Amino acid sequence: MILHPATRLGRQLAGAVLFAVLLLSATGARARPVCMIVAATDGAILHEDGDCRSRVTPASTFKIALSLMGFDSGFLKGPHDPVLPYRKGDPAWGGKSWTRPNDPESWLRHSVVWYSQRITHALGADALTRYATAFGYGNADLRGDPGKDNGLERAWIASSLQISPLEQVLFLGRLVERRLTVAASAIDRTEAIVETRTVGAWTIWGKTGSAYPRLADGSFDRARAWGWYVGWARRDGRTLVFARLDRDESRQPVSSGLRARDALLAGWEELAGSLPD
């Protein structure tokens, strides 16, 4: 469908105004919008607002890529295999869901850090780097903090691994179109465990991510958390990929990633309706 220039401009302006309204209503003074980007699965950008080209930590959105790696390597076998136990000393700040046995489905649903660490240790740094490079996943740097040898523990959490919102949607487009160099079954099984939401006639698959940036002394800036929500949406045979990134301006009781997710879902139908066909 070829749109008249005035129609295209009108849609673009409507999308920009909608984005601004949603940011004010959904995040208020708690968070500063960084980027909202929506693309077709072939990489064509349909909506881009804010700084979508600068790289930051992927935080738990990396779990989508890590799931593909885990299933492709054979370490992960199905939504409930393997079941792995919590061990004393594992990260436990996520509450009761983190201190009990978890499987791939509950790992992704509850964003269990120690389960990610089991996968990264099973694969090793070299394999992780090869996968991330092949995926075009940001800077593909899994080394971790300089001099700490902790890449397998936290490279994706406010550390060496960095990705931009634009790179997120390009990666997700390759996933949805099955252009990644992994087994088809790895994509099938990953899609099966990513959380889904229904918004009107749209089905939305998405993953949140939250992380505190580092200060100059290496400590965490707990007042300025990054909040991600990335994924893909389908309706009537059409698939779109998206990434939303926010940054808090003060410390908040609710995860920045959950708030980014809720804000995107609240405005998704109107935003999607403003996009070109």
PDB file of C-alpha atoms in Angstrom:
ATOM      1  CA  MET A   1       0.000   0.000   0.000  1.00  0.00           C
ATOM      2  CA  ILE A   2       1.432   3.426  -1.024  1.00  0.00           C
ATOM      3  CA  LEU A   3       0.493   6.267   1.308  1.00  0.00           C
ATOM      4  CA  HIS A   4       0.150   9.898   0.295  1.00  0.00           C
ATOM      5  CA  PRO A   5       2.999  11.939   1.884  1.00  0.00           C
ATOM      6  CA  ALA A   6       0.515  13.905   3.980  1.00  0.00           C
ATOM      7  CA  THR A   7      -0.985  10.670   5.263  1.00  0.00           C
ATOM      8  CA  ARG A   8       2.442   9.318   6.171  1.00  0.00           C
ATOM      9  CA  LEU A   9       3.325  12.563   7.943  1.00  0.00           C
ATOM     10  CA  GLY A  10       0.037  12.533   9.806  1.00  0.00           C
ATOM     11  CA  ARG A  11       0.627   9.011  11.020  1.00  0.00           C
ATOM     12  CA  GLN A  12       4.172   9.813  12.075  1.00  0.00           C
ATOM     13  CA  LEU A  13       3.013  12.879  14.018  1.00  0.00           C
ATOM     14  CA  ALA A  14       0.195  10.919  15.607  1.00  0.00           C
ATOM     15  CA  GLY A  15       2.633   8.229  16.694  1.00  0.00           C
ATOM     16  CA  ALA A  16       5.024  10.778  18.170  1.00  0.00           C
ATOM     17  CA  VAL A  17       2.260  12.588  20.052  1.00  0.00           C
ATOM     18  CA  LEU A  18       0.873   9.295  21.320  1.00  0.00           C
ATOM     19  CA  PHE A  19       4.306   8.224  22.524  1.00  0.00           C
ATOM     20  CA  ALA A  20       4.730  11.488  24.442  1.00  0.00           C
ATOM     21  CA  VAL A  21       1.300  11.196  26.059  1.00  0.00           C
ATOM     22  CA  LEU A  22       1.927   7.601  27.062  1.00  0.00           C
ATOM     23  CA  LEU A  23       5.251   8.491  28.593  1.00  0.00           C
ATOM     24  CA  LEU A  24       3.685  11.214  30.713  1.00  0.00           C
ATOM     25  CA  SER A  25       0.708   9.142  31.797  1.00  0.00           C
ATOM     26  CA  ALA A  26       2.426   5.808  32.346  1.00  0.00           C
ATOM     27  CA  THR A  27       5.719   6.859  33.859  1.00  0.00           C
ATOM     28  CA  GLY A  28       4.998  10.321  35.244  1.00  0.00           C
ATOM     29  CA  ALA A  29       8.045  11.820  36.922  1.00  0.00           C
ATOM     30  CA  ARG A  30       9.372   8.404  37.898  1.00  0.00           C
ATOM     31  CA  ALA A  31      11.187   7.590  34.664  1.00  0.00           C
ATOM     32  CA  ARG A  32      12.725   9.364  31.721  1.00  0.00           C
ATOM     33  CA  PRO A  33      11.869   7.888  28.322  1.00  0.00           C
ATOM     34  CA  VAL A  34      14.909   6.844  26.336  1.00  0.00           C
ATOM     35  CA  CYS A  35      13.560   5.045  23.266  1.00  0.00           C
ATOM     36  CA  MET A  36      10.515   3.475  21.703  1.00  0.00           C
ATOM     37  CA  ILE A  37      11.158   1.651  18.443  1.00  0.00           C
ATOM     38  CA  VAL A  38       8.949  -0.604  16.317  1.00  0.00           C
ATOM     39  CA  ALA A  39      10.074  -2.410  13.175  1.00  0.00           C
ATOM     40  CA  ALA A  40       8.911  -4.916  10.628  1.00  0.00           C
ATOM     41  CA  THR A  41      10.626  -8.281  10.869  1.00  0.00           C
ATOM     42  CA  ASP A  42      12.757  -7.446   7.820  1.00  0.00           C
ATOM     43  CA  GLY A  43      14.333  -4.559   9.744  1.00  0.00           C
ATOM     44  CA  ALA A  44      12.313  -1.710   8.231  1.00  0.00           C
ATOM     45  CA  ILE A  45      11.844   0.885  10.976  1.00  0.00           C
ATOM     46  CA  LEU A  46       8.202   1.902  11.343  1.00  0.00           C
ATOM     47  CA  HIS A  47       8.452   4.079  14.461  1.00  0.00           C
ATOM     48  CA  GLU A  48      11.515   5.463  16.227  1.00  0.00           C
ATOM     49  CA  ASP A  49      11.371   7.994  19.038  1.00  0.00           C
ATOM     50  CA  GLY A  50      14.256   8.996  21.309  1.00  0.00           C
ATOM     51  CA  ASP A  51      17.812   7.681  21.446  1.00  0.00           C
ATOM     52  CA  CYS A  52      17.502   4.207  19.963  1.00  0.00           C
ATOM     53  CA  ARG A  53      21.102   3.923  18.748  1.00  0.00           C
ATOM     54  CA  SER A  54      23.149   4.099  21.974  1.00  0.00           C
ATOM     55  CA  ARG A  55      24.106   0.861  23.695  1.00  0.00           C
ATOM     56  CA  VAL A  56      23.307   0.029  27.313  1.00  0.00           C
ATOM     57  CA  THR A  57      23.119  -3.157  29.362  1.00  0.00           C
ATOM     58  CA  PRO A  58      20.512  -5.638  28.082  1.00  0.00           C
ATOM     59  CA  ALA A  59      19.848  -6.866  31.629  1.00  0.00           C
ATOM     60  CA  SER A  60      17.326  -9.730  31.629  1.00  0.00           C
ATOM     61  CA  THR A  61      16.256  -9.170  28.022  1.00  0.00           C
ATOM     62  CA  PHE A  62      19.437 -11.164  27.268  1.00  0.00           C
ATOM     63  CA  LYS A  63      17.534 -14.235  28.423  1.00  0.00           C
ATOM     64  CA  ILE A  64      15.827 -14.462  25.019  1.00  0.00           C
ATOM     65  CA  ALA A  65      19.218 -14.820  23.334  1.00  0.00           C
ATOM     66  CA  LEU A  66      20.474 -17.095  26.118  1.00  0.00           C
ATOM     67  CA  SER A  67      17.444 -19.355  25.714  1.00  0.00           C
ATOM     68  CA  LEU A  68      18.254 -19.794  22.021  1.00  0.00           C
ATOM     69  CA  MET A  69      21.851 -20.649  22.922  1.00  0.00           C
ATOM     70  CA  GLY A  70      20.788 -23.073  25.649  1.00  0.00           C
ATOM     71  CA  PHE A  71      18.322 -24.965  23.468  1.00  0.00           C
ATOM     72  CA  ASP A  72      20.620 -25.000  20.442  1.00  0.00           C
ATOM     73  CA  SER A  73      23.491 -26.409  22.518  1.00  0.00           C
ATOM     74  CA  GLY A  74      21.312 -29.102  24.062  1.00  0.00           C
ATOM     75  CA  PHE A  75      21.767 -27.926  27.648  1.00  0.00           C
ATOM     76  CA  LEU A  76      18.112 -26.889  27.691  1.00  0.00           C
ATOM     77  CA  LYS A  77      15.823 -29.628  26.424  1.00  0.00           C
ATOM     78  CA  GLY A  78      12.238 -28.494  26.890  1.00  0.00           C
ATOM     79  CA  PRO A  79      10.040 -26.102  28.856  1.00  0.00           C
ATOM     80  CA  HIS A  80      10.429 -28.224  31.983  1.00  0.00           C
ATOM     81  CA  ASP A  81      13.827 -29.824  31.377  1.00  0.00           C
ATOM     82  CA  PRO A  82      16.209 -29.477  33.076  1.00  0.00           C
ATOM     83  CA  VAL A  83      14.871 -28.749  36.542  1.00  0.00           C
ATOM     84  CA  LEU A  84      17.780 -27.255  38.478  1.00  0.00           C
ATOM     85  CA  PRO A  85      17.966 -26.698  42.249  1.00  0.00           C
ATOM     86  CA  TYR A  86      18.721 -23.468  44.055  1.00  0.00           C
ATOM     87  CA  ARG A  87      22.098 -23.659  45.799  1.00  0.00           C
ATOM     88  CA  LYS A  88      23.245 -21.750  48.848  1.00  0.00           C
ATOM     89  CA  GLY A  89      25.040 -18.625  47.683  1.00  0.00           C
ATOM     90  CA  ASP A  90      23.023 -18.261  44.466  1.00  0.00           C
ATOM     91  CA  PRO A  91      21.429 -14.830  43.824  1.00  0.00           C
ATOM     92  CA  ALA A  92      18.189 -14.734  45.805  1.00  0.00           C
ATOM     93  CA  TRP A  93      16.990 -11.128  45.617  1.00  0.00           C
ATOM     94  CA  GLY A  94      14.089 -12.177  43.394  1.00  0.00           C
ATOM     95  CA  GLY A  95      12.226 -13.762  46.294  1.00  0.00           C
ATOM     96  CA  LYS A  96      10.710 -17.211  46.781  1.00  0.00           C
ATOM     97  CA  SER A  97      10.528 -18.009  43.072  1.00  0.00           C
ATOM     98  CA  TRP A  98      14.344 -17.847  42.997  1.00  0.00           C
ATOM     99  CA  THR A  99      15.008 -20.050  46.038  1.00  0.00           C
ATOM    100  CA  ARG A 100      13.233 -23.131  44.736  1.00  0.00           C
ATOM    101  CA  PRO A 101      13.975 -25.476  41.812  1.00  0.00           C
ATOM    102  CA  ASN A 102      13.426 -23.900  38.394  1.00  0.00           C
ATOM    103  CA  ASP A 103      13.043 -25.108  34.809  1.00  0.00           C
ATOM    104  CA  PRO A 104      13.377 -23.149  31.534  1.00  0.00           C
ATOM    105  CA  GLU A 105       9.780 -21.927  31.636  1.00  0.00           C
ATOM    106  CA  SER A 106       9.934 -20.652  35.232  1.00  0.00           C
ATOM    107  CA  TRP A 107      13.460 -19.272  34.661  1.00  0.00           C
ATOM    108  CA  LEU A 108      12.177 -16.954  31.949  1.00  0.00           C
ATOM    109  CA  ARG A 109       8.912 -16.123  33.722  1.00  0.00           C
ATOM    110  CA  HIS A 110      10.605 -15.182  37.000  1.00  0.00           C
ATOM    111  CA  SER A 111      13.867 -13.946  35.427  1.00  0.00           C
ATOM    112  CA  VAL A 112      16.001 -16.178  37.653  1.00  0.00           C
ATOM    113  CA  VAL A 113      19.610 -14.977  37.524  1.00  0.00           C
ATOM    114  CA  TRP A 114      21.229 -18.124  38.913  1.00  0.00           C
ATOM    115  CA  TYR A 115      19.545 -20.270  36.235  1.00  0.00           C
ATOM    116  CA  SER A 116      21.095 -18.005  33.607  1.00  0.00           C
ATOM    117  CA  GLN A 117      24.441 -18.554  35.298  1.00  0.00           C
ATOM    118  CA  ARG A 118      24.029 -22.339  35.083  1.00  0.00           C
ATOM    119  CA  ILE A 119      23.523 -21.982  31.325  1.00  0.00           C
ATOM    120  CA  THR A 120      26.467 -19.621  30.818  1.00  0.00           C
ATOM    121  CA  HIS A 121      28.812 -21.873  32.808  1.00  0.00           C
ATOM    122  CA  ALA A 122      27.645 -24.936  30.863  1.00  0.00           C
ATOM    123  CA  LEU A 123      28.307 -23.225  27.528  1.00  0.00           C
ATOM    124  CA  GLY A 124      31.492 -21.342  28.439  1.00  0.00           C
ATOM    125  CA  ALA A 125      32.734 -17.916  27.404  1.00  0.00           C
ATOM    126  CA  ASP A 126      33.932 -18.894  23.932  1.00  0.00           C
ATOM    127  CA  ALA A 127      30.615 -20.429  22.869  1.00  0.00           C
ATOM    128  CA  LEU A 128      28.633 -17.532  24.341  1.00  0.00           C
ATOM    129  CA  THR A 129      30.745 -15.046  22.408  1.00  0.00           C
ATOM    130  CA  ARG A 130      30.376 -17.017  19.166  1.00  0.00           C
ATOM    131  CA  TYR A 131      26.605 -17.130  19.538  1.00  0.00           C
ATOM    132  CA  ALA A 132      26.292 -13.440  20.469  1.00  0.00           C
ATOM    133  CA  THR A 133      28.478 -12.435  17.525  1.00  0.00           C
ATOM    134  CA  ALA A 134      26.478 -14.596  15.103  1.00  0.00           C
ATOM    135  CA  PHE A 135      23.227 -13.122  16.467  1.00  0.00           C
ATOM    136  CA  GLY A 136      24.481  -9.562  15.956  1.00  0.00           C
ATOM    137  CA  TYR A 137      23.747  -9.072  19.642  1.00  0.00           C
ATOM    138  CA  GLY A 138      25.145  -5.626  20.427  1.00  0.00           C
ATOM    139  CA  ASN A 139      28.871  -5.612  21.150  1.00  0.00           C
ATOM    140  CA  ALA A 140      28.855  -9.382  21.907  1.00  0.00           C
ATOM    141  CA  ASP A 141      31.247  -8.720  24.818  1.00  0.00           C
ATOM    142  CA  LEU A 142      30.799 -11.430  27.447  1.00  0.00           C
ATOM    143  CA  ARG A 143      34.002 -10.709  29.407  1.00  0.00           C
ATOM    144  CA  GLY A 144      32.344  -9.077  32.408  1.00  0.00           C
ATOM    145  CA  ASP A 145      33.831  -6.392  34.635  1.00  0.00           C
ATOM    146  CA  PRO A 146      37.462  -5.466  33.876  1.00  0.00           C
ATOM    147  CA  GLY A 147      39.837  -7.609  35.910  1.00  0.00           C
ATOM    148  CA  LYS A 148      37.038  -9.476  37.729  1.00  0.00           C
ATOM    149  CA  ASP A 149      36.756 -12.633  35.563  1.00  0.00           C
ATOM    150  CA  ASN A 150      32.999 -12.584  36.166  1.00  0.00           C
ATOM    151  CA  GLY A 151      31.603 -12.627  32.641  1.00  0.00           C
ATOM    152  CA  LEU A 152      29.745 -15.893  33.175  1.00  0.00           C
ATOM    153  CA  GLU A 153      28.108 -14.448  36.292  1.00  0.00           C
ATOM    154  CA  ARG A 154      27.027 -11.010  35.120  1.00  0.00           C
ATOM    155  CA  ALA A 155      28.317  -9.801  31.736  1.00  0.00           C
ATOM    156  CA  TRP A 156      24.713  -8.949  30.769  1.00  0.00           C
ATOM    157  CA  ILE A 157      23.899  -7.089  34.029  1.00  0.00           C
ATOM    158  CA  ALA A 158      25.365  -3.553  33.973  1.00  0.00           C
ATOM    159  CA  SER A 159      28.684  -4.919  32.776  1.00  0.00           C
ATOM    160  CA  SER A 160      30.477  -5.578  29.479  1.00  0.00           C
ATOM    161  CA  LEU A 161      27.599  -6.720  27.241  1.00  0.00           C
ATOM    162  CA  GLN A 162      25.835  -3.735  25.659  1.00  0.00           C
ATOM    163  CA  ILE A 163      23.071  -3.437  23.076  1.00  0.00           C
ATOM    164  CA  SER A 164      21.009  -0.616  21.588  1.00  0.00           C
ATOM    165  CA  PRO A 165      17.220  -0.660  21.155  1.00  0.00           C
ATOM    166  CA  LEU A 166      17.774  -0.690  17.385  1.00  0.00           C
ATOM    167  CA  GLU A 167      20.003  -3.764  17.696  1.00  0.00           C
ATOM    168  CA  GLN A 168      17.363  -5.402  19.889  1.00  0.00           C
ATOM    169  CA  VAL A 169      14.677  -5.135  17.205  1.00  0.00           C
ATOM    170  CA  LEU A 170      17.042  -6.255  14.444  1.00  0.00           C
ATOM    171  CA  PHE A 171      17.968  -9.328  16.519  1.00  0.00           C
ATOM    172  CA  LEU A 172      14.316 -10.060  17.266  1.00  0.00           C
ATOM    173  CA  GLY A 173      13.420  -9.702  13.594  1.00  0.00           C
ATOM    174  CA  ARG A 174      16.032 -12.314  12.713  1.00  0.00           C
ATOM    175  CA  LEU A 175      14.628 -14.585  15.431  1.00  0.00           C
ATOM    176  CA  VAL A 176      11.027 -14.278  14.231  1.00  0.00           C
ATOM    177  CA  GLU A 177      12.023 -14.760  10.587  1.00  0.00           C
ATOM    178  CA  ARG A 178      14.258 -17.710  11.568  1.00  0.00           C
ATOM    179  CA  ARG A 179      17.372 -16.160  10.099  1.00  0.00           C
ATOM    180  CA  LEU A 180      19.541 -17.005  13.112  1.00  0.00           C
ATOM    181  CA  THR A 181      22.116 -19.789  12.855  1.00  0.00           C
ATOM    182  CA  VAL A 182      20.466 -22.048  15.406  1.00  0.00           C
ATOM    183  CA  ALA A 183      18.294 -25.146  15.117  1.00  0.00           C
ATOM    184  CA  ALA A 184      14.637 -24.517  14.291  1.00  0.00           C
ATOM    185  CA  SER A 185      13.751 -26.380  17.471  1.00  0.00           C
ATOM    186  CA  ALA A 186      15.719 -23.832  19.524  1.00  0.00           C
ATOM    187  CA  ILE A 187      13.534 -21.048  18.122  1.00  0.00           C
ATOM    188  CA  ASP A 188      10.335 -23.066  18.639  1.00  0.00           C
ATOM    189  CA  ARG A 189      11.195 -23.828  22.260  1.00  0.00           C
ATOM    190  CA  THR A 190      12.252 -20.272  23.003  1.00  0.00           C
ATOM    191  CA  GLU A 191       9.031 -18.849  21.565  1.00  0.00           C
ATOM    192  CA  ALA A 192       7.103 -21.351  23.686  1.00  0.00           C
ATOM    193  CA  ILE A 193       8.527 -20.062  26.985  1.00  0.00           C
ATOM    194  CA  VAL A 194       8.509 -16.304  26.342  1.00  0.00           C
ATOM    195  CA  GLU A 195       5.657 -14.672  28.269  1.00  0.00           C
ATOM    196  CA  THR A 196       2.646 -13.710  26.153  1.00  0.00           C
ATOM    197  CA  ARG A 197       0.006 -11.030  26.685  1.00  0.00           C
ATOM    198  CA  THR A 198      -3.164 -10.272  24.736  1.00  0.00           C
ATOM    199  CA  VAL A 199      -3.927  -6.664  23.830  1.00  0.00           C
ATOM    200  CA  GLY A 200      -7.082  -6.420  21.750  1.00  0.00           C
ATOM    201  CA  ALA A 201      -6.512  -8.579  18.669  1.00  0.00           C
ATOM    202  CA  TRP A 202      -2.727  -8.587  19.211  1.00  0.00           C
ATOM    203  CA  THR A 203      -0.722 -11.345  20.880  1.00  0.00           C
ATOM    204  CA  ILE A 204       2.476  -9.943  22.354  1.00  0.00           C
ATOM    205  CA  TRP A 205       5.568 -11.938  23.308  1.00  0.00           C
ATOM    206  CA  GLY A 206       7.968  -9.988  25.492  1.00  0.00           C
ATOM    207  CA  LYS A 207      10.732  -9.938  28.073  1.00  0.00           C
ATOM    208  CA  THR A 208      11.408  -7.292  30.678  1.00  0.00           C
ATOM    209  CA  GLY A 209      14.824  -6.228  31.901  1.00  0.00           C
ATOM    210  CA  SER A 210      15.981  -4.013  34.763  1.00  0.00           C
ATOM    211  CA  ALA A 211      19.463  -3.049  35.929  1.00  0.00           C
ATOM    212  CA  TYR A 212      21.198  -0.310  37.863  1.00  0.00           C
ATOM    213  CA  PRO A 213      23.938   1.540  35.978  1.00  0.00           C
ATOM    214  CA  ARG A 214      27.423   1.831  37.445  1.00  0.00           C
ATOM    215  CA  LEU A 215      28.864   4.960  39.036  1.00  0.00           C
ATOM    216  CA  ALA A 216      32.489   6.000  38.519  1.00  0.00           C
ATOM    217  CA  ASP A 217      33.579   4.073  41.635  1.00  0.00           C
ATOM    218  CA  GLY A 218      31.927   0.869  40.384  1.00  0.00           C
ATOM    219  CA  SER A 219      28.968   1.026  42.762  1.00  0.00           C
ATOM    220  CA  PHE A 220      25.379   0.902  41.522  1.00  0.00           C
ATOM    221  CA  ASP A 221      23.282   3.998  40.909  1.00  0.00           C
ATOM    222  CA  ARG A 222      20.058   2.701  42.448  1.00  0.00           C
ATOM    223  CA  ALA A 223      18.151   5.873  41.656  1.00  0.00           C
ATOM    224  CA  ARG A 224      18.574   5.621  37.878  1.00  0.00           C
ATOM    225  CA  ALA A 225      17.644   2.097  36.851  1.00  0.00           C
ATOM    226  CA  TRP A 226      17.327   1.071  33.221  1.00  0.00           C
ATOM    227  CA  GLY A 227      13.996  -0.510  32.287  1.00  0.00           C
ATOM    228  CA  TRP A 228      13.508  -2.595  29.135  1.00  0.00           C
ATOM    229  CA  TYR A 229      10.607  -4.322  27.457  1.00  0.00           C
ATOM    230  CA  VAL A 230      11.392  -6.059  24.154  1.00  0.00           C
ATOM    231  CA  GLY A 231       9.606  -8.594  21.998  1.00  0.00           C
ATOM    232  CA  TRP A 232       7.275  -9.120  19.068  1.00  0.00           C
ATOM    233  CA  ALA A 233       3.555  -8.772  18.396  1.00  0.00           C
ATOM    234  CA  ARG A 234       1.260 -10.590  15.961  1.00  0.00           C
ATOM    235  CA  ARG A 235      -2.199  -9.896  14.590  1.00  0.00           C
ATOM    236  CA  ASP A 236      -3.906 -11.251  11.486  1.00  0.00           C
ATOM    237  CA  GLY A 237      -0.681 -12.511   9.946  1.00  0.00           C
ATOM    238  CA  ARG A 238       1.302  -9.326  10.637  1.00  0.00           C
ATOM    239  CA  THR A 239       4.308  -9.418  12.965  1.00  0.00           C
ATOM    240  CA  LEU A 240       6.066  -6.396  14.456  1.00  0.00           C
ATOM    241  CA  VAL A 241       9.139  -6.293  16.676  1.00  0.00           C
ATOM    242  CA  PHE A 242       9.616  -3.648  19.349  1.00  0.00           C
ATOM    243  CA  ALA A 243      11.882  -2.346  22.083  1.00  0.00           C
ATOM    244  CA  ARG A 244      11.090   0.163  24.787  1.00  0.00           C
ATOM    245  CA  LEU A 245      13.803   1.561  27.064  1.00  0.00           C
ATOM    246  CA  ASP A 246      13.220   3.857  30.046  1.00  0.00           C
ATOM    247  CA  ARG A 247      15.505   5.232  32.736  1.00  0.00           C
ATOM    248  CA  ASP A 248      14.359   6.096  36.245  1.00  0.00           C
ATOM    249  CA  GLU A 249      14.979   9.524  37.713  1.00  0.00           C
ATOM    250  CA  SER A 250      14.534   8.406  41.320  1.00  0.00           C
ATOM    251  CA  ARG A 251      14.493   5.141  43.221  1.00  0.00           C
ATOM    252  CA  GLN A 252      11.220   3.260  42.755  1.00  0.00           C
ATOM    253  CA  PRO A 253       9.577   0.322  44.571  1.00  0.00           C
ATOM    254  CA  VAL A 254       8.435  -1.386  41.340  1.00  0.00           C
ATOM    255  CA  SER A 255      10.896  -2.773  38.794  1.00  0.00           C
ATOM    256  CA  SER A 256      11.635  -0.382  35.940  1.00  0.00           C
ATOM    257  CA  GLY A 257      11.244  -3.222  33.452  1.00  0.00           C
ATOM    258  CA  LEU A 258       7.750  -4.073  34.695  1.00  0.00           C
ATOM    259  CA  ARG A 259       6.731  -0.429  34.402  1.00  0.00           C
ATOM    260  CA  ALA A 260       8.159  -0.222  30.874  1.00  0.00           C
ATOM    261  CA  ARG A 261       6.150  -3.323  29.951  1.00  0.00           C
ATOM    262  CA  ASP A 262       2.914  -2.002  31.416  1.00  0.00           C
ATOM    263  CA  ALA A 263       3.309   1.362  29.677  1.00  0.00           C
ATOM    264  CA  LEU A 264       3.926  -0.251  26.288  1.00  0.00           C
ATOM    265  CA  LEU A 265       0.983  -2.622  26.642  1.00  0.00           C
ATOM    266  CA  ALA A 266      -1.320   0.231  27.691  1.00  0.00           C
ATOM    267  CA  GLY A 267      -0.648   2.133  24.485  1.00  0.00           C
ATOM    268  CA  TRP A 268       0.101  -0.669  22.058  1.00  0.00           C
ATOM    269  CA  GLU A 269      -3.148  -0.732  20.070  1.00  0.00           C
ATOM    270  CA  GLU A 270      -3.111   2.989  19.381  1.00  0.00           C
ATOM    271  CA  LEU A 271       0.599   3.042  18.559  1.00  0.00           C
ATOM    272  CA  ALA A 272       0.325   0.024  16.252  1.00  0.00           C
ATOM    273  CA  GLY A 273      -2.689   1.602  14.582  1.00  0.00           C
ATOM    274  CA  SER A 274      -0.641   4.701  13.730  1.00  0.00           C
ATOM    275  CA  LEU A 275       2.024   2.706  11.869  1.00  0.00           C
ATOM    276  CA  PRO A 276       2.216   2.394   8.072  1.00  0.00           C
ATOM    277  CA  ASP A 277       0.977  -0.892   6.636  1.00  0.00           C
TER     278      ASP A 277
END
